[in-house]
mmCIF file of N, CA and C and ligand atoms in Angstrom:
data_model
loop_
_atom_site.group_PDB
_atom_site.id
_atom_site.type_symbol
_atom_site.label_atom_id
_atom_site.label_comp_id
_atom_site.label_asym_id
_atom_site.label_seq_id
_atom_site.Cartn_x
_atom_site.Cartn_y
_atom_site.Cartn_z
ATOM 1 N N MET A 1 -0.808 -4.485 -22.665
ATOM 2 C CA MET A 1 -2.224 -4.401 -22.251
ATOM 3 C C MET A 1 -2.676 -2.945 -22.351
ATOM 4 N N ASN A 2 -3.859 -2.710 -22.921
ATOM 5 C CA ASN A 2 -4.241 -1.308 -23.022
ATOM 6 C C ASN A 2 -4.765 -0.767 -21.688
ATOM 7 N N PHE A 3 -4.847 0.530 -21.612
ATOM 8 C CA PHE A 3 -5.152 1.189 -20.344
ATOM 9 C C PHE A 3 -6.507 0.783 -19.767
ATOM 10 N N LYS A 4 -7.500 0.677 -20.695
ATOM 11 C CA LYS A 4 -8.858 0.373 -20.240
ATOM 12 C C LYS A 4 -8.917 -0.977 -19.505
ATOM 13 N N ILE A 5 -8.284 -1.967 -20.117
ATOM 14 C CA ILE A 5 -8.289 -3.299 -19.499
ATOM 15 C C ILE A 5 -7.550 -3.270 -18.160
ATOM 16 N N THR A 6 -6.420 -2.564 -18.141
ATOM 17 C CA THR A 6 -5.658 -2.464 -16.893
ATOM 18 C C THR A 6 -6.521 -1.843 -15.802
ATOM 19 N N ALA A 7 -7.249 -0.777 -16.170
ATOM 20 C CA ALA A 7 -8.083 -0.079 -15.188
ATOM 21 C C ALA A 7 -9.191 -0.988 -14.667
ATOM 22 N N VAL A 8 -9.790 -1.768 -15.556
ATOM 23 C CA VAL A 8 -10.864 -2.670 -15.143
ATOM 24 C C VAL A 8 -10.322 -3.743 -14.197
ATOM 25 N N ILE A 9 -9.168 -4.285 -14.566
ATOM 26 C CA ILE A 9 -8.568 -5.309 -13.697
ATOM 27 C C ILE A 9 -8.228 -4.706 -12.339
ATOM 28 N N PHE A 10 -7.699 -3.494 -12.350
ATOM 29 C CA PHE A 10 -7.348 -2.851 -11.080
ATOM 30 C C PHE A 10 -8.588 -2.694 -10.207
ATOM 31 N N ALA A 11 -9.676 -2.203 -10.817
ATOM 32 C CA ALA A 11 -10.898 -1.984 -10.043
ATOM 33 C C ALA A 11 -11.451 -3.306 -9.500
ATOM 34 N N PHE A 12 -11.361 -4.352 -10.318
ATOM 35 C CA PHE A 12 -11.900 -5.649 -9.905
ATOM 36 C C PHE A 12 -11.083 -6.248 -8.763
ATOM 37 N N THR A 13 -9.743 -6.204 -8.883
ATOM 38 C CA THR A 13 -8.915 -6.753 -7.800
ATOM 39 C C THR A 13 -9.076 -5.908 -6.546
ATOM 40 N N CYS A 14 -9.395 -4.614 -6.738
ATOM 41 C CA CYS A 14 -9.659 -3.749 -5.593
ATOM 42 C C CYS A 14 -10.890 -4.242 -4.855
ATOM 43 N N LEU A 15 -11.953 -4.571 -5.600
ATOM 44 C CA LEU A 15 -13.177 -5.110 -5.002
ATOM 45 C C LEU A 15 -12.893 -6.393 -4.237
ATOM 46 N N LEU A 16 -12.016 -7.211 -4.801
ATOM 47 C CA LEU A 16 -11.680 -8.488 -4.167
ATOM 48 C C LEU A 16 -10.678 -8.320 -3.026
ATOM 49 N N GLY A 17 -10.209 -7.097 -2.859
ATOM 50 C CA GLY A 17 -9.246 -6.848 -1.792
ATOM 51 C C GLY A 17 -7.845 -7.327 -2.144
ATOM 52 N N LEU A 18 -7.567 -7.484 -3.450
ATOM 53 C CA LEU A 18 -6.261 -8.005 -3.853
ATOM 54 C C LEU A 18 -5.224 -6.911 -4.094
ATOM 55 N N ASN A 19 -5.657 -5.668 -4.143
ATOM 56 C CA ASN A 19 -4.651 -4.605 -4.208
ATOM 57 C C ASN A 19 -5.021 -3.501 -3.223
ATOM 58 N N ALA A 20 -4.104 -2.566 -3.055
ATOM 59 C CA ALA A 20 -4.215 -1.626 -1.942
ATOM 60 C C ALA A 20 -5.272 -0.544 -2.156
ATOM 61 N N CYS A 21 -5.626 -0.203 -3.392
ATOM 62 C CA CYS A 21 -6.643 0.810 -3.661
ATOM 63 C C CYS A 21 -6.376 2.097 -2.879
ATOM 64 N N GLY A 22 -5.121 2.524 -2.800
ATOM 65 C CA GLY A 22 -4.822 3.790 -2.144
ATOM 66 C C GLY A 22 -4.726 3.671 -0.638
ATOM 67 N N GLY A 23 -4.559 2.500 -0.103
ATOM 68 C CA GLY A 23 -4.392 2.350 1.341
ATOM 69 C C GLY A 23 -4.779 0.954 1.757
ATOM 70 N N GLY A 24 -3.887 0.267 2.443
ATOM 71 C CA GLY A 24 -4.176 -1.089 2.885
ATOM 72 C C GLY A 24 -5.435 -1.118 3.714
ATOM 73 N N ASN A 25 -5.671 -0.010 4.403
ATOM 74 C CA ASN A 25 -6.855 0.057 5.240
ATOM 75 C C ASN A 25 -8.036 0.690 4.516
ATOM 76 N N GLY A 26 -7.734 1.423 3.449
ATOM 77 C CA GLY A 26 -8.751 1.989 2.569
ATOM 78 C C GLY A 26 -9.998 2.476 3.278
ATOM 79 N N GLY A 27 -11.130 2.134 2.754
ATOM 80 C CA GLY A 27 -12.412 2.413 3.384
ATOM 81 C C GLY A 27 -12.590 3.855 3.796
ATOM 82 N N GLY A 28 -13.132 4.065 4.984
ATOM 83 C CA GLY A 28 -13.475 5.406 5.437
ATOM 84 C C GLY A 28 -12.340 6.132 6.129
ATOM 85 N N LEU A 29 -11.138 5.597 6.037
ATOM 86 C CA LEU A 29 -10.041 6.222 6.774
ATOM 87 C C LEU A 29 -9.383 7.327 5.974
ATOM 88 N N SER A 30 -8.961 8.377 6.680
ATOM 89 C CA SER A 30 -8.249 9.463 6.042
ATOM 90 C C SER A 30 -6.767 9.111 5.950
ATOM 91 N N ALA A 31 -6.164 9.414 4.791
ATOM 92 C CA ALA A 31 -4.755 9.067 4.576
ATOM 93 C C ALA A 31 -3.822 9.870 5.469
ATOM 94 N N THR A 32 -4.280 11.033 5.900
ATOM 95 C CA THR A 32 -3.410 11.906 6.700
ATOM 96 C C THR A 32 -4.068 12.227 8.035
ATOM 97 N N LEU A 33 -3.297 12.762 8.962
ATOM 98 C CA LEU A 33 -3.888 13.228 10.219
ATOM 99 C C LEU A 33 -4.683 14.489 9.914
ATOM 100 N N SER A 34 -5.752 14.724 10.703
ATOM 101 C CA SER A 34 -6.625 15.864 10.441
ATOM 102 C C SER A 34 -6.689 16.728 11.695
ATOM 103 N N ALA A 35 -7.525 17.747 11.634
ATOM 104 C CA ALA A 35 -7.779 18.532 12.837
ATOM 105 C C ALA A 35 -8.480 17.627 13.846
ATOM 106 N N CYS A 36 -8.218 17.850 15.118
ATOM 107 C CA CYS A 36 -8.865 17.049 16.162
ATOM 108 C C CYS A 36 -10.377 17.295 16.108
ATOM 109 N N PRO A 37 -11.193 16.222 15.965
ATOM 110 C CA PRO A 37 -12.648 16.438 15.945
ATOM 111 C C PRO A 37 -13.089 17.131 17.240
ATOM 112 N N GLU A 38 -13.930 18.160 17.121
ATOM 113 C CA GLU A 38 -14.312 18.968 18.288
ATOM 114 C C GLU A 38 -14.914 18.141 19.415
ATOM 115 N N ASP A 39 -15.680 17.109 19.033
ATOM 116 C CA ASP A 39 -16.364 16.305 20.047
ATOM 117 C C ASP A 39 -15.543 15.094 20.490
ATOM 118 N N SER A 40 -14.274 15.071 20.120
ATOM 119 C CA SER A 40 -13.465 13.891 20.443
ATOM 120 C C SER A 40 -13.236 13.753 21.948
ATOM 121 N N THR A 41 -13.406 12.533 22.441
ATOM 122 C CA THR A 41 -13.144 12.265 23.859
ATOM 123 C C THR A 41 -12.055 11.192 23.987
ATOM 124 N N VAL A 42 -11.353 10.941 22.890
ATOM 125 C CA VAL A 42 -10.388 9.836 22.894
ATOM 126 C C VAL A 42 -9.236 10.121 23.865
ATOM 127 N N THR A 43 -8.875 9.097 24.632
ATOM 128 C CA THR A 43 -7.759 9.215 25.577
ATOM 129 C C THR A 43 -6.827 8.024 25.395
ATOM 130 N N TRP A 44 -5.685 8.085 26.080
ATOM 131 C CA TRP A 44 -4.691 7.013 26.036
ATOM 132 C C TRP A 44 -5.312 5.671 26.416
ATOM 133 N N GLU A 45 -6.210 5.713 27.439
ATOM 134 C CA GLU A 45 -6.826 4.469 27.918
ATOM 135 C C GLU A 45 -7.497 3.701 26.772
ATOM 136 N N GLN A 46 -8.120 4.420 25.850
ATOM 137 C CA GLN A 46 -8.814 3.746 24.749
ATOM 138 C C GLN A 46 -7.866 3.197 23.687
ATOM 139 N N VAL A 47 -6.745 3.878 23.485
ATOM 140 C CA VAL A 47 -5.851 3.413 22.423
ATOM 141 C C VAL A 47 -4.810 2.403 22.909
ATOM 142 N N THR A 48 -4.588 2.352 24.235
ATOM 143 C CA THR A 48 -3.602 1.393 24.763
ATOM 144 C C THR A 48 -3.833 -0.030 24.268
ATOM 145 N N PRO A 49 -5.077 -0.567 24.380
ATOM 146 C CA PRO A 49 -5.255 -1.952 23.930
ATOM 147 C C PRO A 49 -4.963 -2.140 22.443
ATOM 148 N N VAL A 50 -5.162 -1.120 21.651
ATOM 149 C CA VAL A 50 -4.885 -1.245 20.208
ATOM 150 C C VAL A 50 -3.374 -1.356 19.989
ATOM 151 N N PHE A 51 -2.615 -0.457 20.622
ATOM 152 C CA PHE A 51 -1.153 -0.545 20.507
ATOM 153 C C PHE A 51 -0.667 -1.878 21.067
ATOM 154 N N GLN A 52 -1.288 -2.337 22.169
ATOM 155 C CA GLN A 52 -0.862 -3.621 22.755
ATOM 156 C C GLN A 52 -1.154 -4.786 21.814
ATOM 157 N N ASP A 53 -2.303 -4.759 21.197
ATOM 158 C CA ASP A 53 -2.670 -5.875 20.308
ATOM 159 C C ASP A 53 -1.837 -5.910 19.035
ATOM 160 N N TYR A 54 -1.452 -4.728 18.508
ATOM 161 C CA TYR A 54 -0.862 -4.700 17.174
ATOM 162 C C TYR A 54 0.574 -4.200 17.098
ATOM 163 N N CYS A 55 1.103 -3.590 18.154
ATOM 164 C CA CYS A 55 2.411 -2.936 18.016
ATOM 165 C C CYS A 55 3.450 -3.303 19.078
ATOM 166 N N THR A 56 3.051 -3.382 20.354
ATOM 167 C CA THR A 56 4.082 -3.444 21.408
ATOM 168 C C THR A 56 4.754 -4.810 21.539
ATOM 169 N N SER A 57 4.300 -5.819 20.799
ATOM 170 C CA SER A 57 5.050 -7.083 20.819
ATOM 171 C C SER A 57 6.444 -6.862 20.233
ATOM 172 N N CYS A 58 6.608 -5.844 19.410
ATOM 173 C CA CYS A 58 7.927 -5.482 18.871
ATOM 174 C C CYS A 58 8.373 -4.103 19.364
ATOM 175 N N HIS A 59 7.447 -3.128 19.327
ATOM 176 C CA HIS A 59 7.773 -1.735 19.664
ATOM 177 C C HIS A 59 7.451 -1.445 21.129
ATOM 178 N N HIS A 60 8.301 -1.928 22.063
ATOM 179 C CA HIS A 60 8.098 -1.686 23.500
ATOM 180 C C HIS A 60 9.437 -1.253 24.076
ATOM 181 N N SER A 61 9.419 -0.226 24.942
ATOM 182 C CA SER A 61 10.685 0.329 25.432
ATOM 183 C C SER A 61 11.464 -0.643 26.315
ATOM 184 N N ASP A 62 10.807 -1.684 26.831
ATOM 185 C CA ASP A 62 11.540 -2.705 27.607
ATOM 186 C C ASP A 62 12.257 -3.702 26.708
ATOM 187 N N LYS A 63 11.899 -3.721 25.442
ATOM 188 C CA LYS A 63 12.467 -4.743 24.548
ATOM 189 C C LYS A 63 13.770 -4.263 23.934
ATOM 190 N N VAL A 64 14.752 -5.169 23.945
ATOM 191 C CA VAL A 64 16.061 -4.849 23.369
ATOM 192 C C VAL A 64 16.467 -5.979 22.424
ATOM 193 N N GLY A 65 17.416 -5.652 21.561
ATOM 194 C CA GLY A 65 18.000 -6.667 20.679
ATOM 195 C C GLY A 65 16.957 -7.422 19.874
ATOM 196 N N THR A 66 17.119 -8.731 19.878
ATOM 197 C CA THR A 66 16.257 -9.554 19.022
ATOM 198 C C THR A 66 14.804 -9.555 19.487
ATOM 199 N N GLU A 67 14.564 -9.176 20.772
ATOM 200 C CA GLU A 67 13.177 -9.103 21.257
ATOM 201 C C GLU A 67 12.353 -8.114 20.425
ATOM 202 N N ARG A 68 13.044 -7.174 19.775
ATOM 203 C CA ARG A 68 12.326 -6.155 18.998
ATOM 204 C C ARG A 68 11.933 -6.664 17.611
ATOM 205 N N VAL A 69 12.387 -7.833 17.259
ATOM 206 C CA VAL A 69 12.072 -8.416 15.952
ATOM 207 C C VAL A 69 12.361 -7.412 14.822
ATOM 208 N N GLY A 70 13.423 -6.636 15.010
ATOM 209 C CA GLY A 70 13.814 -5.690 13.966
ATOM 210 C C GLY A 70 13.149 -4.325 14.040
ATOM 211 N N ALA A 71 12.224 -4.154 14.990
ATOM 212 C CA ALA A 71 11.520 -2.865 15.079
ATOM 213 C C ALA A 71 12.513 -1.738 15.374
ATOM 214 N N THR A 72 12.354 -0.640 14.680
ATOM 215 C CA THR A 72 13.259 0.498 14.765
ATOM 216 C C THR A 72 13.467 0.943 16.217
ATOM 217 N N PRO A 73 14.716 1.013 16.680
ATOM 218 C CA PRO A 73 14.974 1.477 18.053
ATOM 219 C C PRO A 73 14.394 2.873 18.269
ATOM 220 N N GLY A 74 13.779 3.092 19.432
ATOM 221 C CA GLY A 74 13.225 4.404 19.757
ATOM 222 C C GLY A 74 11.803 4.591 19.251
ATOM 223 N N VAL A 75 11.318 3.668 18.451
ATOM 224 C CA VAL A 75 9.920 3.750 17.999
ATOM 225 C C VAL A 75 9.117 2.782 18.872
ATOM 226 N N ASP A 76 8.483 3.329 19.931
ATOM 227 C CA ASP A 76 7.796 2.510 20.922
ATOM 228 C C ASP A 76 6.406 3.056 21.212
ATOM 229 N N TYR A 77 5.532 2.146 21.648
ATOM 230 C CA TYR A 77 4.128 2.536 21.828
ATOM 231 C C TYR A 77 3.571 2.094 23.180
ATOM 232 N N ASP A 78 4.449 2.019 24.222
ATOM 233 C CA ASP A 78 3.959 1.538 25.520
ATOM 234 C C ASP A 78 3.567 2.642 26.490
ATOM 235 N N THR A 79 3.876 3.890 26.221
ATOM 236 C CA THR A 79 3.367 4.991 27.046
ATOM 237 C C THR A 79 2.872 6.076 26.090
ATOM 238 N N PRO A 80 1.999 6.977 26.577
ATOM 239 C CA PRO A 80 1.502 8.026 25.674
ATOM 240 C C PRO A 80 2.619 8.927 25.178
ATOM 241 N N GLU A 81 3.600 9.219 26.047
ATOM 242 C CA GLU A 81 4.710 10.088 25.625
ATOM 243 C C GLU A 81 5.477 9.441 24.475
ATOM 244 N N LEU A 82 5.777 8.148 24.649
ATOM 245 C CA LEU A 82 6.519 7.451 23.594
ATOM 246 C C LEU A 82 5.693 7.325 22.321
ATOM 247 N N ALA A 83 4.432 6.958 22.479
ATOM 248 C CA ALA A 83 3.597 6.697 21.311
ATOM 249 C C ALA A 83 3.421 7.961 20.469
ATOM 250 N N TYR A 84 3.347 9.117 21.150
ATOM 251 C CA TYR A 84 3.139 10.359 20.400
ATOM 252 C C TYR A 84 4.455 10.990 19.950
ATOM 253 N N ASN A 85 5.480 10.897 20.829
ATOM 254 C CA ASN A 85 6.752 11.577 20.536
ATOM 255 C C ASN A 85 7.888 10.601 20.304
ATOM 256 N N SER A 86 7.611 9.469 19.676
ATOM 257 C CA SER A 86 8.685 8.502 19.462
ATOM 258 C C SER A 86 9.606 9.013 18.366
ATOM 259 N N GLU A 87 10.607 8.230 18.030
ATOM 260 C CA GLU A 87 11.501 8.578 16.920
ATOM 261 C C GLU A 87 10.705 8.736 15.628
ATOM 262 N N ALA A 88 9.533 8.109 15.576
ATOM 263 C CA ALA A 88 8.660 8.285 14.418
ATOM 264 C C ALA A 88 7.690 9.427 14.741
ATOM 265 N N SER A 89 7.420 10.270 13.766
ATOM 266 C CA SER A 89 6.460 11.357 13.995
ATOM 267 C C SER A 89 5.058 10.760 14.056
ATOM 268 N N PRO A 90 4.100 11.492 14.672
ATOM 269 C CA PRO A 90 2.714 11.019 14.643
ATOM 270 C C PRO A 90 2.252 10.727 13.216
ATOM 271 N N ALA A 91 2.675 11.566 12.266
ATOM 272 C CA ALA A 91 2.244 11.350 10.877
ATOM 273 C C ALA A 91 2.801 10.042 10.318
ATOM 274 N N SER A 92 4.050 9.696 10.676
ATOM 275 C CA SER A 92 4.564 8.445 10.115
ATOM 276 C C SER A 92 3.978 7.240 10.847
ATOM 277 N N THR A 93 3.682 7.376 12.140
ATOM 278 C CA THR A 93 2.962 6.294 12.826
ATOM 279 C C THR A 93 1.643 6.042 12.113
ATOM 280 N N TRP A 94 0.928 7.129 11.819
ATOM 281 C CA TRP A 94 -0.362 6.963 11.145
ATOM 282 C C TRP A 94 -0.206 6.354 9.759
ATOM 283 N N SER A 95 0.793 6.838 9.031
ATOM 284 C CA SER A 95 0.986 6.344 7.678
ATOM 285 C C SER A 95 1.258 4.834 7.661
ATOM 286 N N GLU A 96 2.034 4.346 8.631
ATOM 287 C CA GLU A 96 2.316 2.903 8.696
ATOM 288 C C GLU A 96 1.028 2.102 8.900
ATOM 289 N N ILE A 97 0.129 2.639 9.716
ATOM 290 C CA ILE A 97 -1.133 1.941 9.992
ATOM 291 C C ILE A 97 -2.066 2.046 8.785
ATOM 292 N N TYR A 98 -2.159 3.259 8.226
ATOM 293 C CA TYR A 98 -3.069 3.485 7.104
ATOM 294 C C TYR A 98 -2.716 2.630 5.892
ATOM 295 N N THR A 99 -1.422 2.544 5.610
ATOM 296 C CA THR A 99 -1.019 1.773 4.441
ATOM 297 C C THR A 99 -1.059 0.271 4.704
ATOM 298 N N GLY A 100 -1.166 -0.109 5.969
ATOM 299 C CA GLY A 100 -1.143 -1.528 6.317
ATOM 300 C C GLY A 100 0.271 -2.079 6.408
ATOM 301 N N ASP A 101 1.297 -1.195 6.290
ATOM 302 C CA ASP A 101 2.691 -1.668 6.397
ATOM 303 C C ASP A 101 2.977 -2.187 7.802
ATOM 304 N N MET A 102 2.337 -1.586 8.806
ATOM 305 C CA MET A 102 2.478 -2.053 10.188
ATOM 306 C C MET A 102 1.107 -2.456 10.699
ATOM 307 N N PRO A 103 0.971 -3.533 11.467
ATOM 308 C CA PRO A 103 2.038 -4.473 11.740
ATOM 309 C C PRO A 103 2.462 -5.218 10.471
ATOM 310 N N PRO A 104 3.711 -5.749 10.471
ATOM 311 C CA PRO A 104 4.198 -6.453 9.288
ATOM 312 C C PRO A 104 3.361 -7.707 9.030
ATOM 313 N N GLY A 105 3.418 -8.192 7.822
ATOM 314 C CA GLY A 105 2.698 -9.417 7.498
ATOM 315 C C GLY A 105 1.277 -9.137 7.074
ATOM 316 N N ASP A 106 0.425 -10.113 7.210
ATOM 317 C CA ASP A 106 -0.930 -10.015 6.679
ATOM 318 C C ASP A 106 -1.887 -9.235 7.560
ATOM 319 N N SER A 107 -1.554 -9.073 8.840
ATOM 320 C CA SER A 107 -2.544 -8.442 9.713
ATOM 321 C C SER A 107 -2.548 -6.925 9.528
ATOM 322 N N THR A 108 -3.720 -6.315 9.671
ATOM 323 C CA THR A 108 -3.842 -4.855 9.650
ATOM 324 C C THR A 108 -4.689 -4.462 10.850
ATOM 325 N N VAL A 109 -4.544 -3.229 11.283
ATOM 326 C CA VAL A 109 -5.377 -2.740 12.378
ATOM 327 C C VAL A 109 -6.787 -2.538 11.823
ATOM 328 N N PRO A 110 -7.813 -3.185 12.416
ATOM 329 C CA PRO A 110 -9.176 -3.025 11.893
ATOM 330 C C PRO A 110 -9.614 -1.560 11.926
ATOM 331 N N GLU A 111 -10.531 -1.227 11.019
ATOM 332 C CA GLU A 111 -10.894 0.178 10.835
ATOM 333 C C GLU A 111 -11.335 0.885 12.119
ATOM 334 N N ALA A 112 -12.170 0.253 12.936
ATOM 335 C CA ALA A 112 -12.675 0.926 14.142
ATOM 336 C C ALA A 112 -11.528 1.301 15.079
ATOM 337 N N GLU A 113 -10.581 0.389 15.235
ATOM 338 C CA GLU A 113 -9.427 0.672 16.091
ATOM 339 C C GLU A 113 -8.510 1.708 15.438
ATOM 340 N N ALA A 114 -8.361 1.604 14.116
ATOM 341 C CA ALA A 114 -7.508 2.555 13.398
ATOM 342 C C ALA A 114 -8.059 3.977 13.542
ATOM 343 N N ILE A 115 -9.380 4.124 13.527
ATOM 344 C CA ILE A 115 -9.980 5.456 13.689
ATOM 345 C C ILE A 115 -9.626 6.042 15.063
ATOM 346 N N LEU A 116 -9.656 5.194 16.088
ATOM 347 C CA LEU A 116 -9.265 5.659 17.429
ATOM 348 C C LEU A 116 -7.839 6.210 17.424
ATOM 349 N N ILE A 117 -6.927 5.445 16.796
ATOM 350 C CA ILE A 117 -5.527 5.881 16.742
ATOM 351 C C ILE A 117 -5.417 7.180 15.937
ATOM 352 N N HIS A 118 -6.136 7.230 14.813
ATOM 353 C CA HIS A 118 -6.092 8.433 13.967
ATOM 354 C C HIS A 118 -6.519 9.666 14.778
ATOM 355 N N ASP A 119 -7.619 9.532 15.526
ATOM 356 C CA ASP A 119 -8.108 10.681 16.290
ATOM 357 C C ASP A 119 -7.152 11.022 17.434
ATOM 358 N N TRP A 120 -6.636 9.989 18.071
ATOM 359 C CA TRP A 120 -5.716 10.230 19.196
ATOM 360 C C TRP A 120 -4.477 10.987 18.710
ATOM 361 N N LEU A 121 -3.917 10.571 17.586
ATOM 362 C CA LEU A 121 -2.749 11.260 17.027
ATOM 363 C C LEU A 121 -3.127 12.658 16.541
ATOM 364 N N SER A 122 -4.300 12.788 15.914
ATOM 365 C CA SER A 122 -4.747 14.107 15.427
ATOM 366 C C SER A 122 -4.967 15.070 16.584
ATOM 367 N N CYS A 123 -5.348 14.554 17.748
ATOM 368 C CA CYS A 123 -5.665 15.397 18.910
ATOM 369 C C CYS A 123 -4.441 15.653 19.790
ATOM 370 N N GLY A 124 -3.250 15.250 19.329
ATOM 371 C CA GLY A 124 -2.042 15.554 20.084
ATOM 372 C C GLY A 124 -1.690 14.553 21.156
ATOM 373 N N GLY A 125 -2.253 13.360 21.100
ATOM 374 C CA GLY A 125 -1.884 12.307 22.050
ATOM 375 C C GLY A 125 -2.383 12.527 23.456
ATOM 376 N N PRO A 126 -3.693 12.853 23.633
ATOM 377 C CA PRO A 126 -4.215 13.132 24.971
ATOM 378 C C PRO A 126 -4.076 11.939 25.918
ATOM 379 N N GLN A 127 -3.767 12.228 27.203
ATOM 380 C CA GLN A 127 -3.515 11.153 28.182
ATOM 381 C C GLN A 127 -4.818 10.605 28.768
HETATM 382 C C1 HEC B 201 6.320 -8.170 14.371
HETATM 383 C C2 HEC B 201 6.994 -6.970 14.835
HETATM 384 C C3 HEC B 201 6.334 -5.635 14.586
HETATM 385 C C4 HEC B 201 5.060 -5.208 14.933
HETATM 386 C C5 HEC B 201 3.979 -6.012 15.637
HETATM 387 C C6 HEC B 201 4.957 -3.830 14.514
HETATM 388 N N1 HEC B 201 6.117 -3.424 13.928
HETATM 389 FE FE1 HEC B 201 6.582 -1.530 13.313
HETATM 390 N N2 HEC B 201 8.408 -2.140 12.694
HETATM 391 C C7 HEC B 201 8.844 -3.458 12.714
HETATM 392 C C8 HEC B 201 10.082 -3.562 11.949
HETATM 393 C C9 HEC B 201 10.857 -4.829 11.701
HETATM 394 C C10 HEC B 201 10.388 -2.252 11.508
HETATM 395 C C11 HEC B 201 11.602 -1.779 10.685
HETATM 396 C C12 HEC B 201 11.507 -2.195 9.264
HETATM 397 C C13 HEC B 201 10.386 -1.551 8.513
HETATM 398 O O1 HEC B 201 10.241 -0.311 8.545
HETATM 399 O O2 HEC B 201 9.626 -2.304 7.893
HETATM 400 C C14 HEC B 201 9.319 -1.398 11.999
HETATM 401 C C15 HEC B 201 9.270 -0.038 11.772
HETATM 402 C C16 HEC B 201 8.241 0.798 12.194
HETATM 403 C C17 HEC B 201 8.223 2.232 12.041
HETATM 404 C C18 HEC B 201 9.345 3.073 11.482
HETATM 405 C C19 HEC B 201 9.261 3.144 9.993
HETATM 406 C C20 HEC B 201 10.373 3.980 9.446
HETATM 407 O O3 HEC B 201 10.216 4.421 8.329
HETATM 408 O O4 HEC B 201 11.395 4.167 10.124
HETATM 409 C C21 HEC B 201 7.033 2.681 12.542
HETATM 410 C C22 HEC B 201 6.544 4.113 12.599
HETATM 411 C C23 HEC B 201 6.301 1.511 13.002
HETATM 412 N N3 HEC B 201 7.076 0.380 12.785
HETATM 413 C C24 HEC B 201 5.046 1.546 13.553
HETATM 414 C C25 HEC B 201 4.346 0.428 13.974
HETATM 415 C C26 HEC B 201 3.010 0.486 14.485
HETATM 416 C C27 HEC B 201 2.195 1.758 14.655
HETATM 417 C C28 HEC B 201 2.657 -0.800 14.793
HETATM 418 C C29 HEC B 201 1.325 -1.293 15.268
HETATM 419 C C30 HEC B 201 0.177 -0.909 14.477
HETATM 420 C C31 HEC B 201 3.785 -1.657 14.471
HETATM 421 N N4 HEC B 201 4.792 -0.868 13.961
HETATM 422 C C32 HEC B 201 3.832 -3.046 14.671
HETATM 423 C C33 HEC B 201 8.255 -4.512 13.367
HETATM 424 C C34 HEC B 201 6.990 -4.493 13.925
#
């Protein structure tokens, strides 16, 4: 297949949401953590429900063995200390969400919630 056709197909499947287009979450999200926005007021209270909805069913410090469904030991999101300073760096936590690799399967963190997590991680995990 020549390059032009491949590029057109890629762009079209991107429109249909059939390929990643540079990020499972794509859209207005930044691929990397940034400087903390000056006007940011994000706190742990706001991001807790997001981690609860999408992560702590597997990544919770109370969960052991098979309860973790294979989630990497030490990578937990049930307290601000753990969520920011887990075995995974803030950058890799963000990368898993941005690429849509986490949570596993078809679900992804919706953009509005993902932005909260992005800012919280960029701002150093404020309590
Ligand atoms: C259904 C269970 C489940 C849920 C929900 C889940 N994870 Fe995971 N997570 C896993 C498994 C299994 C692994 C190890 C295998 C892998 O990396 O795919 C993992 C690994 C990770 C890793 C480590 C990757 C590495 O390279 O070592 C990070 C970081 C992570 N998850 C973040 C998250 C975040 C953030 C969420 C919520 C947005 C989340 N996970 C939701 C099961 C889960």
